[in-house]
Coordinates of C-alpha atoms (C1' of nucleotides) in Angstrom, one line a residue:
Chain A
M1 CA 0.0 0.0 0.0
S2 CA 2.8 2.4 0.7
D3 CA 6.6 2.7 0.9
N4 CA 6.4 2.9 4.6
S5 CA 7.4 0.0 6.6
S6 CA 4.4 0.5 8.9
D7 CA 1.4 0.9 6.7
K8 CA -1.1 0.7 9.4
V9 CA -2.2 4.0 10.9
I10 CA -0.1 4.6 13.9
S11 CA -1.6 6.5 16.9
I12 CA 1.0 8.1 18.9
S13 CA -0.6 9.5 22.0
R14 CA 1.3 12.8 21.7
L15 CA -0.2 13.3 18.3
R16 CA -3.7 12.3 19.2
Q17 CA -3.9 15.4 21.4
A18 CA -3.2 17.5 18.4
C19 CA -6.4 18.9 17.0
R20 CA -7.3 21.1 20.0
N21 CA -3.9 22.8 19.9
C22 CA -3.2 22.5 16.2
S23 CA -2.5 25.8 14.5
L24 CA -3.9 24.4 11.3
R25 CA -7.2 23.5 12.9
D26 CA -9.1 26.2 11.1
L27 CA -7.7 25.0 7.8
C28 CA -8.7 21.4 7.8
L29 CA -11.7 21.5 10.2
P30 CA -14.9 23.4 10.2
M31 CA -14.7 26.6 12.2
G32 CA -16.1 26.8 15.7
L33 CA -16.2 23.2 16.7
S34 CA -16.8 22.8 20.4
N35 CA -14.0 21.5 22.6
E36 CA -16.1 18.4 23.1
D37 CA -16.5 17.7 19.4
L38 CA -12.8 18.3 18.9
Q39 CA -12.1 15.7 21.5
R40 CA -14.3 13.1 19.8
L41 CA -12.6 13.8 16.5
E42 CA -9.2 13.4 18.1
G43 CA -10.2 9.9 19.1
L44 CA -10.2 9.0 15.4
V45 CA -7.1 10.7 14.1
G46 CA -3.9 8.8 13.7
S47 CA -0.7 10.0 12.2
R48 CA 1.4 8.7 9.4
G49 CA 4.9 9.7 9.0
P50 CA 7.3 11.2 8.8
L51 CA 7.5 10.5 5.1
R52 CA 10.7 11.2 3.4
R53 CA 11.0 12.8 0.0
G54 CA 9.8 10.2 -2.6
D55 CA 7.8 8.1 -0.1
H56 CA 4.2 7.4 -1.1
L57 CA 1.3 8.0 1.2
F58 CA -0.9 6.0 -1.1
R59 CA -0.8 4.6 -4.6
E60 CA -3.4 4.5 -7.4
G61 CA -5.5 1.5 -6.9
D62 CA -5.0 1.2 -3.2
G63 CA -8.1 0.7 -1.2
F64 CA -9.6 3.8 0.3
H65 CA -9.6 3.8 4.1
A66 CA -8.8 7.3 5.3
I67 CA -8.6 10.9 4.3
Y68 CA -5.4 12.7 5.1
A69 CA -4.6 16.2 6.3
V70 CA -1.1 17.4 5.9
R71 CA 0.6 18.4 9.2
Y72 CA 3.8 19.7 7.7
G73 CA 5.6 19.2 4.5
A74 CA 4.0 18.8 1.1
L75 CA 2.6 16.1 -1.2
K76 CA 1.9 15.9 -4.9
T77 CA -0.9 13.7 -6.3
Y78 CA -0.4 12.2 -9.8
T79 CA -1.6 9.5 -12.2
I80 CA 0.3 7.6 -14.8
D81 CA -1.3 7.4 -18.2
D82 CA -1.3 4.7 -20.8
E83 CA 1.9 5.8 -22.3
G84 CA 3.6 5.8 -18.9
R85 CA 3.7 9.6 -18.6
E86 CA 3.1 11.2 -15.2
H87 CA 0.4 13.8 -14.7
V88 CA 0.5 15.9 -11.6
L89 CA -3.0 16.6 -10.4
G90 CA -2.2 18.9 -7.6
F91 CA 0.0 19.9 -4.7
H92 CA -1.1 19.6 -1.0
M93 CA 0.6 21.6 1.7
A94 CA 0.1 22.0 5.4
G95 CA -3.6 22.2 6.4
E96 CA -4.9 20.7 3.1
L97 CA -6.7 17.4 2.6
A98 CA -5.8 14.6 0.3
G99 CA -7.6 11.4 -0.8
L100 CA -11.0 12.9 -1.1
D101 CA -11.4 11.7 -4.7
A102 CA -11.3 8.1 -3.6
I103 CA -14.6 8.1 -1.6
Y104 CA -16.1 6.6 -4.7
P105 CA -15.2 4.2 -6.1
A106 CA -13.5 3.0 -2.9
E107 CA -10.0 3.0 -4.3
H108 CA -7.5 5.8 -4.9
A109 CA -7.6 7.2 -8.4
C110 CA -4.2 8.7 -8.0
S111 CA -1.0 8.3 -6.1
A112 CA 0.3 10.7 -3.4
Q113 CA 4.0 11.2 -2.9
A114 CA 5.9 13.3 -0.5
L115 CA 7.9 16.2 -2.0
Q116 CA 9.8 16.7 1.2
A117 CA 9.8 15.4 4.7
T118 CA 6.1 15.3 5.5
S119 CA 3.7 14.1 8.2
V120 CA 0.0 13.7 7.9
C121 CA -3.1 13.1 10.1
A122 CA -5.1 10.1 8.9
V123 CA -8.8 10.0 9.6
P124 CA -10.4 6.6 9.0
F125 CA -13.3 7.4 6.7
A126 CA -15.7 4.8 7.9
R127 CA -15.7 6.4 11.4
L128 CA -15.5 9.9 10.1
E129 CA -18.6 9.3 8.2
S130 CA -20.6 8.2 11.2
L131 CA -19.1 11.0 13.3
A132 CA -20.2 13.4 10.6
R133 CA -23.8 12.5 11.3
D134 CA -23.5 13.5 14.9
I135 CA -21.3 16.6 14.8
S136 CA -23.2 19.4 13.3
G137 CA -21.1 21.2 10.8
L138 CA -18.8 18.3 10.0
Q139 CA -21.0 16.8 7.3
I140 CA -21.5 20.1 5.6
H141 CA -17.9 20.9 5.9
L142 CA -17.0 17.7 4.1
L143 CA -19.5 18.5 1.4
R144 CA -18.2 22.0 1.1
V145 CA -14.6 20.9 0.8
L146 CA -15.5 18.5 -2.0
S147 CA -17.7 21.1 -3.7
K148 CA -14.9 23.7 -3.5
E149 CA -12.4 21.3 -5.1
L150 CA -14.9 20.6 -7.8
G151 CA -15.3 24.3 -8.6
A152 CA -11.5 24.7 -8.6
T153 CA -10.9 21.8 -11.0
A154 CA -13.5 23.2 -13.3
H155 CA -11.7 26.5 -13.7
L156 CA -8.4 24.6 -14.1
A157 CA -9.9 22.8 -17.1
A158 CA -10.3 26.1 -19.0
D159 CA -7.9 26.5 -21.8
H160 CA -5.5 29.3 -20.8
T161 CA -2.3 30.1 -22.4
A162 CA 0.9 28.8 -20.9
E163 CA 1.6 32.3 -19.6
Q164 CA -1.8 32.6 -17.9
R165 CA -1.4 29.2 -16.3
L166 CA 2.0 29.8 -14.9
A167 CA 1.2 33.3 -13.7
G168 CA -2.0 32.0 -12.0
F169 CA -0.1 29.2 -10.5
L170 CA 2.5 31.5 -8.9
Y171 CA 0.0 33.9 -7.7
S172 CA -2.3 31.3 -6.1
L173 CA 0.7 29.5 -4.6
S174 CA 1.7 32.8 -3.0
R175 CA -1.8 33.2 -1.5
R176 CA -1.8 29.7 -0.1
L177 CA 1.6 30.2 1.5
G178 CA 0.3 33.5 2.9
L179 CA -2.6 31.7 4.6
R180 CA -0.2 29.5 6.4
G181 CA 1.9 32.3 7.8
Y182 CA 4.6 32.3 5.2
S183 CA 5.6 35.3 3.1
E184 CA 3.5 36.0 0.1
R185 CA 6.4 37.7 -1.6
E186 CA 9.1 35.1 -1.2
L187 CA 8.1 31.7 -2.4
H188 CA 10.0 28.5 -1.9
L189 CA 9.1 26.1 -4.7
F190 CA 9.0 22.8 -2.9
M191 CA 8.5 20.9 -6.2
P192 CA 10.8 20.5 -9.2
R193 CA 10.1 22.3 -12.5
R194 CA 9.1 19.0 -14.1
D195 CA 6.1 18.7 -11.6
I196 CA 5.0 22.3 -12.2
A197 CA 5.1 21.7 -15.9
S198 CA 3.2 18.4 -15.6
H199 CA 0.6 20.0 -13.4
L200 CA 0.0 22.9 -15.8
R201 CA 0.2 20.6 -18.8
L202 CA 3.3 22.2 -20.2
A203 CA 6.8 21.1 -21.1
T204 CA 9.5 21.8 -18.5
E205 CA 11.3 23.8 -21.1
T206 CA 8.3 26.1 -21.4
V207 CA 8.2 26.7 -17.6
S208 CA 11.8 27.5 -17.6
R209 CA 11.4 29.9 -20.5
L210 CA 8.4 31.6 -19.0
L211 CA 10.1 32.1 -15.6
A212 CA 13.0 33.7 -17.5
R213 CA 10.6 35.9 -19.3
F214 CA 8.7 37.0 -16.2
Q215 CA 12.0 37.8 -14.6
Q216 CA 13.1 39.8 -17.6
Q217 CA 9.8 41.7 -17.5
G218 CA 10.5 42.6 -13.9
L219 CA 7.6 40.6 -12.5
I220 CA 9.6 38.1 -10.5
K221 CA 13.1 37.4 -9.4
V222 CA 14.2 33.8 -9.9
S223 CA 17.0 32.0 -8.1
R224 CA 16.6 28.2 -8.4
K225 CA 13.7 27.3 -6.2
H226 CA 13.5 30.6 -4.5
I227 CA 11.2 33.1 -6.2
E228 CA 10.4 36.6 -5.2
L229 CA 7.2 38.2 -6.5
L230 CA 8.1 41.8 -7.5
D231 CA 4.7 42.5 -9.0
P232 CA 2.0 40.2 -7.6
E233 CA -0.8 42.3 -9.1
A234 CA 0.6 41.9 -12.6
L235 CA 0.8 38.2 -12.1
R236 CA -2.8 38.1 -10.8
H237 CA -3.9 40.0 -13.8
L238 CA -2.0 37.8 -16.2
G239 CA -3.5 34.8 -14.5
G240 CA -6.8 36.1 -15.8
A241 CA -9.9 34.0 -15.1
M242 CA -7.9 31.7 -13.0
A243 CA -7.1 34.3 -10.3
G244 CA -9.1 37.1 -11.7
A245 CA -12.2 37.0 -9.6
G246 CA -10.5 38.3 -6.5
P247 CA -8.6 36.5 -3.7
E248 CA -11.4 34.1 -3.0
A249 CA -11.4 32.7 -6.5
A250 CA -7.6 32.3 -6.3
E251 CA -8.0 30.3 -3.2
R252 CA -10.8 28.2 -4.6
C253 CA -8.6 27.4 -7.5
R254 CA -6.2 25.5 -5.4
G255 CA -8.5 23.5 -3.2
D256 CA -7.7 25.2 0.0
L257 CA -9.6 24.2 3.0
Chain B
M1 CA -32.7 34.1 -10.8
S2 CA -33.9 32.5 -13.9
D3 CA -35.7 33.0 -17.1
N4 CA -38.8 31.4 -15.8
S5 CA -41.7 33.4 -14.9
S6 CA -42.2 31.4 -11.7
D7 CA -38.9 31.1 -10.1
K8 CA -40.1 29.6 -6.9
V9 CA -40.0 25.8 -6.7
I10 CA -43.4 24.5 -7.7
S11 CA -44.7 21.5 -6.0
I12 CA -47.3 19.8 -8.1
S13 CA -48.8 17.0 -6.1
R14 CA -48.6 14.6 -9.1
L15 CA -44.9 15.2 -9.3
R16 CA -44.3 14.9 -5.6
Q17 CA -45.3 11.3 -5.8
A18 CA -42.6 10.7 -8.3
C19 CA -39.6 9.2 -6.5
R20 CA -41.2 5.9 -5.6
N21 CA -42.2 5.2 -9.2
C22 CA -39.5 7.1 -11.0
S23 CA -37.6 5.0 -13.5
L24 CA -34.5 7.1 -12.9
R25 CA -34.6 6.5 -9.2
D26 CA -31.5 4.3 -9.2
L27 CA -29.6 6.9 -11.1
C28 CA -30.0 9.9 -8.9
L29 CA -30.7 8.2 -5.5
P30 CA -28.7 5.7 -3.5
M31 CA -29.7 2.1 -4.2
G32 CA -31.9 0.3 -1.8
L33 CA -33.7 3.1 0.0
S34 CA -36.7 1.9 2.0
N35 CA -40.1 2.9 0.9
E36 CA -40.4 4.9 4.0
D37 CA -37.2 6.8 3.3
L38 CA -38.3 7.4 -0.3
Q39 CA -41.5 8.9 1.1
R40 CA -39.7 11.3 3.3
L41 CA -37.5 12.4 0.4
E42 CA -40.5 13.0 -1.7
G43 CA -41.7 15.4 0.8
L44 CA -38.8 17.7 -0.1
V45 CA -38.8 17.3 -3.9
G46 CA -40.3 20.0 -6.0
S47 CA -40.2 20.3 -9.7
R48 CA -39.1 23.1 -12.0
G49 CA -40.2 23.2 -15.6
P50 CA -40.7 22.5 -18.2
L51 CA -37.9 24.6 -19.4
R52 CA -37.7 25.4 -23.1
R53 CA -34.5 25.4 -25.0
G54 CA -32.4 28.3 -24.0
D55 CA -34.1 28.8 -20.6
H56 CA -31.8 29.0 -17.6
L57 CA -32.2 26.8 -14.5
F58 CA -29.8 29.0 -12.6
R59 CA -27.1 31.5 -13.4
E60 CA -23.6 32.1 -12.2
G61 CA -23.8 34.1 -9.1
D62 CA -27.3 33.0 -8.1
G63 CA -27.7 32.0 -4.5
F64 CA -27.5 28.3 -3.9
H65 CA -30.7 26.8 -2.6
A66 CA -31.2 23.5 -4.2
I67 CA -29.6 20.7 -6.1
Y68 CA -31.4 19.5 -9.3
A69 CA -31.9 16.1 -10.8
V70 CA -32.8 16.1 -14.5
R71 CA -36.2 14.3 -15.1
Y72 CA -36.1 14.6 -18.9
G73 CA -34.3 16.7 -21.4
A74 CA -30.8 17.9 -21.0
L75 CA -28.8 20.8 -19.6
K76 CA -25.4 22.3 -20.2
T77 CA -23.5 24.1 -17.5
Y78 CA -21.1 26.8 -18.5
T79 CA -19.1 29.9 -17.4
I80 CA -18.2 33.1 -19.1
D81 CA -14.6 34.1 -18.9
D82 CA -13.1 37.6 -18.7
E83 CA -13.0 37.9 -22.5
G84 CA -16.6 37.0 -22.7
R85 CA -16.1 33.6 -24.1
E86 CA -18.3 30.7 -23.0
H87 CA -16.8 27.6 -21.5
V88 CA -19.1 24.5 -21.4
L89 CA -18.3 22.6 -18.2
G90 CA -20.5 19.7 -18.8
F91 CA -23.8 18.2 -20.0
H92 CA -26.4 16.8 -17.7
M93 CA -29.0 14.3 -19.0
A94 CA -31.9 12.5 -17.4
G95 CA -31.0 11.0 -14.0
E96 CA -28.0 13.3 -13.5
L97 CA -27.5 15.9 -10.9
A98 CA -26.6 19.6 -11.4
G99 CA -25.6 22.4 -9.0
L100 CA -23.4 20.4 -6.7
D101 CA -20.5 22.7 -7.3
A102 CA -22.3 25.5 -5.5
I103 CA -22.5 23.9 -2.0
Y104 CA -19.5 26.2 -1.3
P105 CA -19.3 29.0 -1.6
A106 CA -23.1 29.3 -1.4
E107 CA -23.6 30.6 -4.9
H108 CA -23.5 29.0 -8.3
A109 CA -20.1 29.1 -10.0
C110 CA -21.7 28.4 -13.3
S111 CA -24.9 28.8 -15.3
A112 CA -27.2 25.9 -16.3
Q113 CA -29.2 26.2 -19.5
A114 CA -31.7 23.8 -21.1
L115 CA -30.5 22.4 -24.4
Q116 CA -34.1 21.2 -25.2
A117 CA -37.4 20.9 -23.4
T118 CA -36.3 19.9 -19.9
S119 CA -37.8 19.3 -16.5
V120 CA -35.9 18.8 -13.2
C121 CA -36.6 17.8 -9.7
A122 CA -35.4 20.4 -7.2
V123 CA -34.3 19.4 -3.8
P124 CA -33.8 22.2 -1.3
F125 CA -30.4 21.7 0.0
A126 CA -30.9 22.9 3.6
R127 CA -33.5 20.2 4.1
L128 CA -31.6 17.6 2.2
E129 CA -28.6 18.2 4.4
S130 CA -30.6 17.5 7.6
L131 CA -32.4 14.5 6.0
A132 CA -29.0 13.1 5.0
R133 CA -28.1 12.8 8.7
D134 CA -31.1 10.6 9.3
I135 CA -31.3 8.4 6.2
S136 CA -28.4 6.0 6.2
G137 CA -26.8 6.0 2.8
L138 CA -28.0 9.4 1.7
Q139 CA -25.0 11.2 3.2
I140 CA -22.5 8.8 1.8
H141 CA -24.3 8.9 -1.5
L142 CA -23.9 12.6 -1.7
L143 CA -20.2 12.4 -0.8
R144 CA -19.7 9.7 -3.4
V145 CA -21.4 11.6 -6.2
L146 CA -19.2 14.6 -5.4
S147 CA -16.1 12.4 -5.2
K148 CA -16.9 10.8 -8.5
E149 CA -17.3 14.1 -10.2
L150 CA -14.0 15.1 -8.8
G151 CA -12.2 12.1 -10.2
A152 CA -13.9 12.6 -13.5
T153 CA -12.8 16.3 -13.8
A154 CA -9.3 15.3 -12.9
H155 CA -9.0 13.0 -15.9
L156 CA -10.6 15.6 -18.0
A157 CA -7.8 18.0 -17.1
A158 CA -5.2 15.7 -18.7
D159 CA -3.8 17.0 -21.9
H160 CA -5.1 14.6 -24.6
T161 CA -5.0 15.4 -28.2
A162 CA -8.1 16.7 -30.0
E163 CA -8.7 13.2 -31.4
Q164 CA -8.5 11.5 -28.1
R165 CA -10.9 14.0 -26.5
L166 CA -13.5 13.7 -29.1
A167 CA -13.3 9.9 -29.4
G168 CA -13.6 9.7 -25.6
F169 CA -16.5 12.1 -25.6
L170 CA -18.5 10.1 -28.2
Y171 CA -17.8 6.8 -26.5
S172 CA -18.7 8.0 -23.0
L173 CA -21.8 9.7 -24.3
S174 CA -22.8 6.4 -25.9
R175 CA -22.4 4.7 -22.5
R176 CA -24.4 7.3 -20.7
L177 CA -27.3 7.0 -23.2
G178 CA -27.1 3.2 -22.9
L179 CA -27.5 3.4 -19.1
R180 CA -30.8 5.3 -19.7
G181 CA -32.2 2.8 -22.1
Y182 CA -31.3 4.5 -25.3
S183 CA -29.3 2.8 -28.0
E184 CA -25.5 2.9 -27.6
R185 CA -25.0 2.7 -31.3
E186 CA -27.2 5.5 -32.5
L187 CA -26.6 8.8 -30.7
H188 CA -28.6 11.9 -31.0
L189 CA -26.4 14.8 -30.2
F190 CA -28.6 17.1 -28.2
M191 CA -26.1 19.9 -28.3
P192 CA -24.6 22.0 -31.1
R193 CA -21.1 21.5 -32.3
R194 CA -20.1 24.7 -30.7
D195 CA -20.9 23.4 -27.3
I196 CA -19.1 20.1 -27.9
A197 CA -16.1 22.1 -29.0
S198 CA -16.2 24.4 -26.0
H199 CA -16.5 21.5 -23.6
L200 CA -13.5 19.7 -25.1
R201 CA -11.6 23.0 -25.4
L202 CA -11.5 22.8 -29.2
A203 CA -12.6 25.0 -32.1
T204 CA -15.8 24.1 -33.7
E205 CA -13.9 23.7 -36.9
T206 CA -11.7 21.1 -35.3
V207 CA -14.8 19.1 -34.1
S208 CA -16.2 19.2 -37.6
R209 CA -13.0 18.1 -39.2
L210 CA -12.5 15.3 -36.7
L211 CA -16.0 14.0 -37.2
A212 CA -15.4 14.0 -40.9
R213 CA -12.1 12.1 -40.4
F214 CA -13.7 9.5 -38.1
Q215 CA -16.4 8.9 -40.7
Q216 CA -13.8 8.6 -43.4
Q217 CA -12.0 6.0 -41.2
G218 CA -15.2 4.1 -40.9
L219 CA -15.5 4.6 -37.2
I220 CA -18.8 6.5 -37.3
K221 CA -21.5 7.6 -39.6
V222 CA -22.4 11.3 -39.3
S223 CA -25.6 12.9 -40.4
R224 CA -26.2 16.2 -38.7
K225 CA -26.9 15.5 -35.1
H226 CA -27.5 11.8 -35.7
I227 CA -24.4 9.7 -35.2
E228 CA -24.0 6.0 -35.6
L229 CA -21.0 4.3 -33.9
L230 CA -19.7 1.7 -36.4
D231 CA -16.7 0.8 -34.3
P232 CA -17.2 1.7 -30.6
E233 CA -14.2 -0.3 -29.5
A234 CA -11.9 1.7 -31.8
L235 CA -13.3 4.9 -30.3
R236 CA -12.8 3.6 -26.8
H237 CA -9.3 2.8 -27.6
L238 CA -8.6 6.1 -29.3
G239 CA -10.1 7.8 -26.2
G240 CA -7.2 6.3 -24.3
A241 CA -6.9 7.2 -20.7
M242 CA -10.2 8.9 -20.8
A243 CA -12.2 5.8 -21.5
G244 CA -9.4 3.3 -21.4
A245 CA -9.7 1.8 -18.0
G246 CA -12.9 -0.1 -18.8
P247 CA -16.5 0.8 -18.7
E248 CA -16.5 2.0 -15.1
A249 CA -13.9 4.7 -15.8
A250 CA -15.8 5.8 -18.8
E251 CA -18.8 6.3 -16.6
R252 CA -16.8 8.1 -14.0
C253 CA -15.5 10.4 -16.6
R254 CA -18.9 11.8 -17.2
G255 CA -20.1 12.3 -13.8
D256 CA -22.8 9.7 -14.0
L257 CA -24.7 9.0 -10.9
Chain C
dC1 C1' 37.0 18.8 -2.1
dC2 C1' 35.8 17.0 -6.1
dC3 C1' 33.0 14.3 -9.0
dG4 C1' 28.7 12.0 -11.0
dG5 C1' 24.1 12.7 -12.3
dA6 C1' 20.0 14.9 -12.3
dA7 C1' 17.8 19.5 -12.8
dA8 C1' 17.6 23.5 -15.2
dT9 C1' 18.5 26.4 -19.0
dT10 C1' 18.9 27.7 -23.8
dG11 C1' 18.6 27.1 -28.9
dA12 C1' 16.7 25.1 -33.3
dT13 C1' 13.0 23.0 -35.6
dG14 C1' 8.5 20.8 -36.3
dT15 C1' 3.4 20.3 -35.8
dC16 C1' -1.2 20.3 -34.0
dG17 C1' -4.9 22.9 -33.7
dG18 C1' -6.6 27.9 -33.7
dT19 C1' -8.0 31.8 -36.5
dC20 C1' -9.7 33.9 -40.5
dA21 C1' -12.5 33.5 -44.5
dA22 C1' -15.7 31.6 -47.8
dT23 C1' -19.4 28.4 -48.9
dT24 C1' -23.1 25.3 -48.1
dG25 C1' -26.8 23.4 -45.6
dT26 C1' -30.9 23.9 -42.5
dG27 C1' -34.5 24.9 -39.2
dT28 C1' -37.8 28.7 -38.6
dC29 C1' -40.9 32.4 -39.2
dG30 C1' -43.2 35.6 -41.8
Chain D
dC1 C1' -43.1 28.9 -50.2
dG2 C1' -39.2 31.8 -49.8
dA3 C1' -36.0 34.4 -47.1
dC4 C1' -33.1 35.0 -43.3
dA5 C1' -30.1 33.9 -39.7
dC6 C1' -27.4 30.6 -37.9
dA7 C1' -25.1 26.0 -37.8
dA8 C1' -21.8 23.3 -40.1
dT9 C1' -18.3 22.4 -43.3
dT10 C1' -14.1 23.1 -45.8
dG11 C1' -9.7 25.4 -47.1
dA12 C1' -5.5 28.4 -46.4
dC13 C1' -2.5 30.2 -43.2
dC14 C1' -0.1 30.9 -38.8
dG15 C1' 1.4 30.8 -34.1
dA16 C1' 2.1 28.8 -29.6
dC17 C1' 4.1 25.2 -27.6
dA18 C1' 6.3 20.5 -27.8
dT19 C1' 10.1 18.0 -29.1
dC20 C1' 14.9 17.2 -29.9
dA21 C1' 19.5 18.3 -28.7
dA22 C1' 23.4 20.5 -26.3
dT23 C1' 25.3 22.8 -22.4
dT24 C1' 25.5 24.6 -17.8
dT25 C1' 24.3 24.6 -12.9
dC26 C1' 23.8 22.6 -8.8
dC27 C1' 23.5 19.3 -5.1
dG28 C1' 24.7 15.1 -2.6
dG29 C1' 28.0 11.5 -1.6
dG30 C1' 32.4 9.4 -1.4

DNA sequence: CCCGGAAATTGATGTCGGTCAATTGTGTCG
DNA sequence: CGACACAATTGACCGACATCAATTTCCGGG
């Protein structure tokens, strides 16, 4: 099921206490849960990890047992097509959920791999489902998260130019990092160019050329994986429909929680 | 909110009896609901329609109040981008749901327009949500439907060639019609070429050219909106990843219920 | 510290599909 | 029935991006 030696969900008591104190609580859980409800939820949550770079959290075809919330680190999800080429579906950073696309059919439709040292909370779905019936707000939260992802993917399907897609990607990545307390101006790309390209359906060469062009235009400053946004507004504008409808749309476009 | 003169949800008693006898029941509802549960659900369901071709069921930006199941006819959902160009997100035929992407944020992210005379069941979401807590299977059904759509859109985002996309589209359309009791060999395209093109992110000219090519290759027989599949297997194969992983994946790729 | 290999960049060339334009076919309404 | 507006087809051309190929840069390990 995974690269990990221990593929069962480990519950370390230290970690089970997490939800109530977790700084990411408002990202992966519905707002305003009572302390009591949080406690019941904690009873379910195990942890998995730490995963090292390259380790898989789950693989395409694995049975679906849990949904995952990233504690720290970052994941990419991807599929392999008939010709053996990898397609990156998305990136998941701290506070974001992964595995939701496997609720039906009950097996994962993509693989999830750590891009760096990463740890996740694992919530067994069978029990989450029954808990959702009891805790007001949890059911609707799940539906909302799914619905939001759906809206985001829809926009992603629109046929933008390479320039629009990359500008939108950089801008929305900046917003997501900002939500998590990182700088919105100085990005650290935790994924290789190849993955960005695959995600945006471009060739790596095109990503490279566009980054160079953006830099030459004074929009960004590129140094390997370190990117400084000199003119975020221009990027947002370039991103067009993708990030055009204000910050909220930008967030929606990345499946934030 | 809509083109209809009566934009409130009309409950005609004849129609409220529908669910228990509805031939589409197994498409839009979870399997195996008890007669009692069906009755409770019927209490919520109103109807809207009939809509004439061109009428809108809802428009982008409308408040979200209900999810809709198509009784007969067909809808397309679409958005308008910054440059005023229309992007068709999907087609919804009898037994399929629409409006799920609006659960969050609580307004519709796309417009839904009738492609022909169409009638829908409208289920007020607020009440559906509370009912889902009571009726075992309804909650998980909703989650599954959403999850399935999510998986479908993900595949749709992959960068296939124009040929692959159109072949996959024809094949999956055939499967969907088959599920509803129509012939899988003889399709009636209930949407104009322009909408097919927009949905597949192609120019209408390209769709036209490809249909001509498929016909010349002996794969299909085209006559206006009437299309006969002479070699469905070849189409499925051409469709590649989109319809390649067996019939189930083909269904998933169209958001069937 | 240096080396091997992958990642990233840069350049040259090809091609798929979009755009523009002209023509034909068709459902609809006076 | 005839005319009009729109849908569909077909052809010519072009541009954005992929592909192929050659360096260069950088990071991790001995």
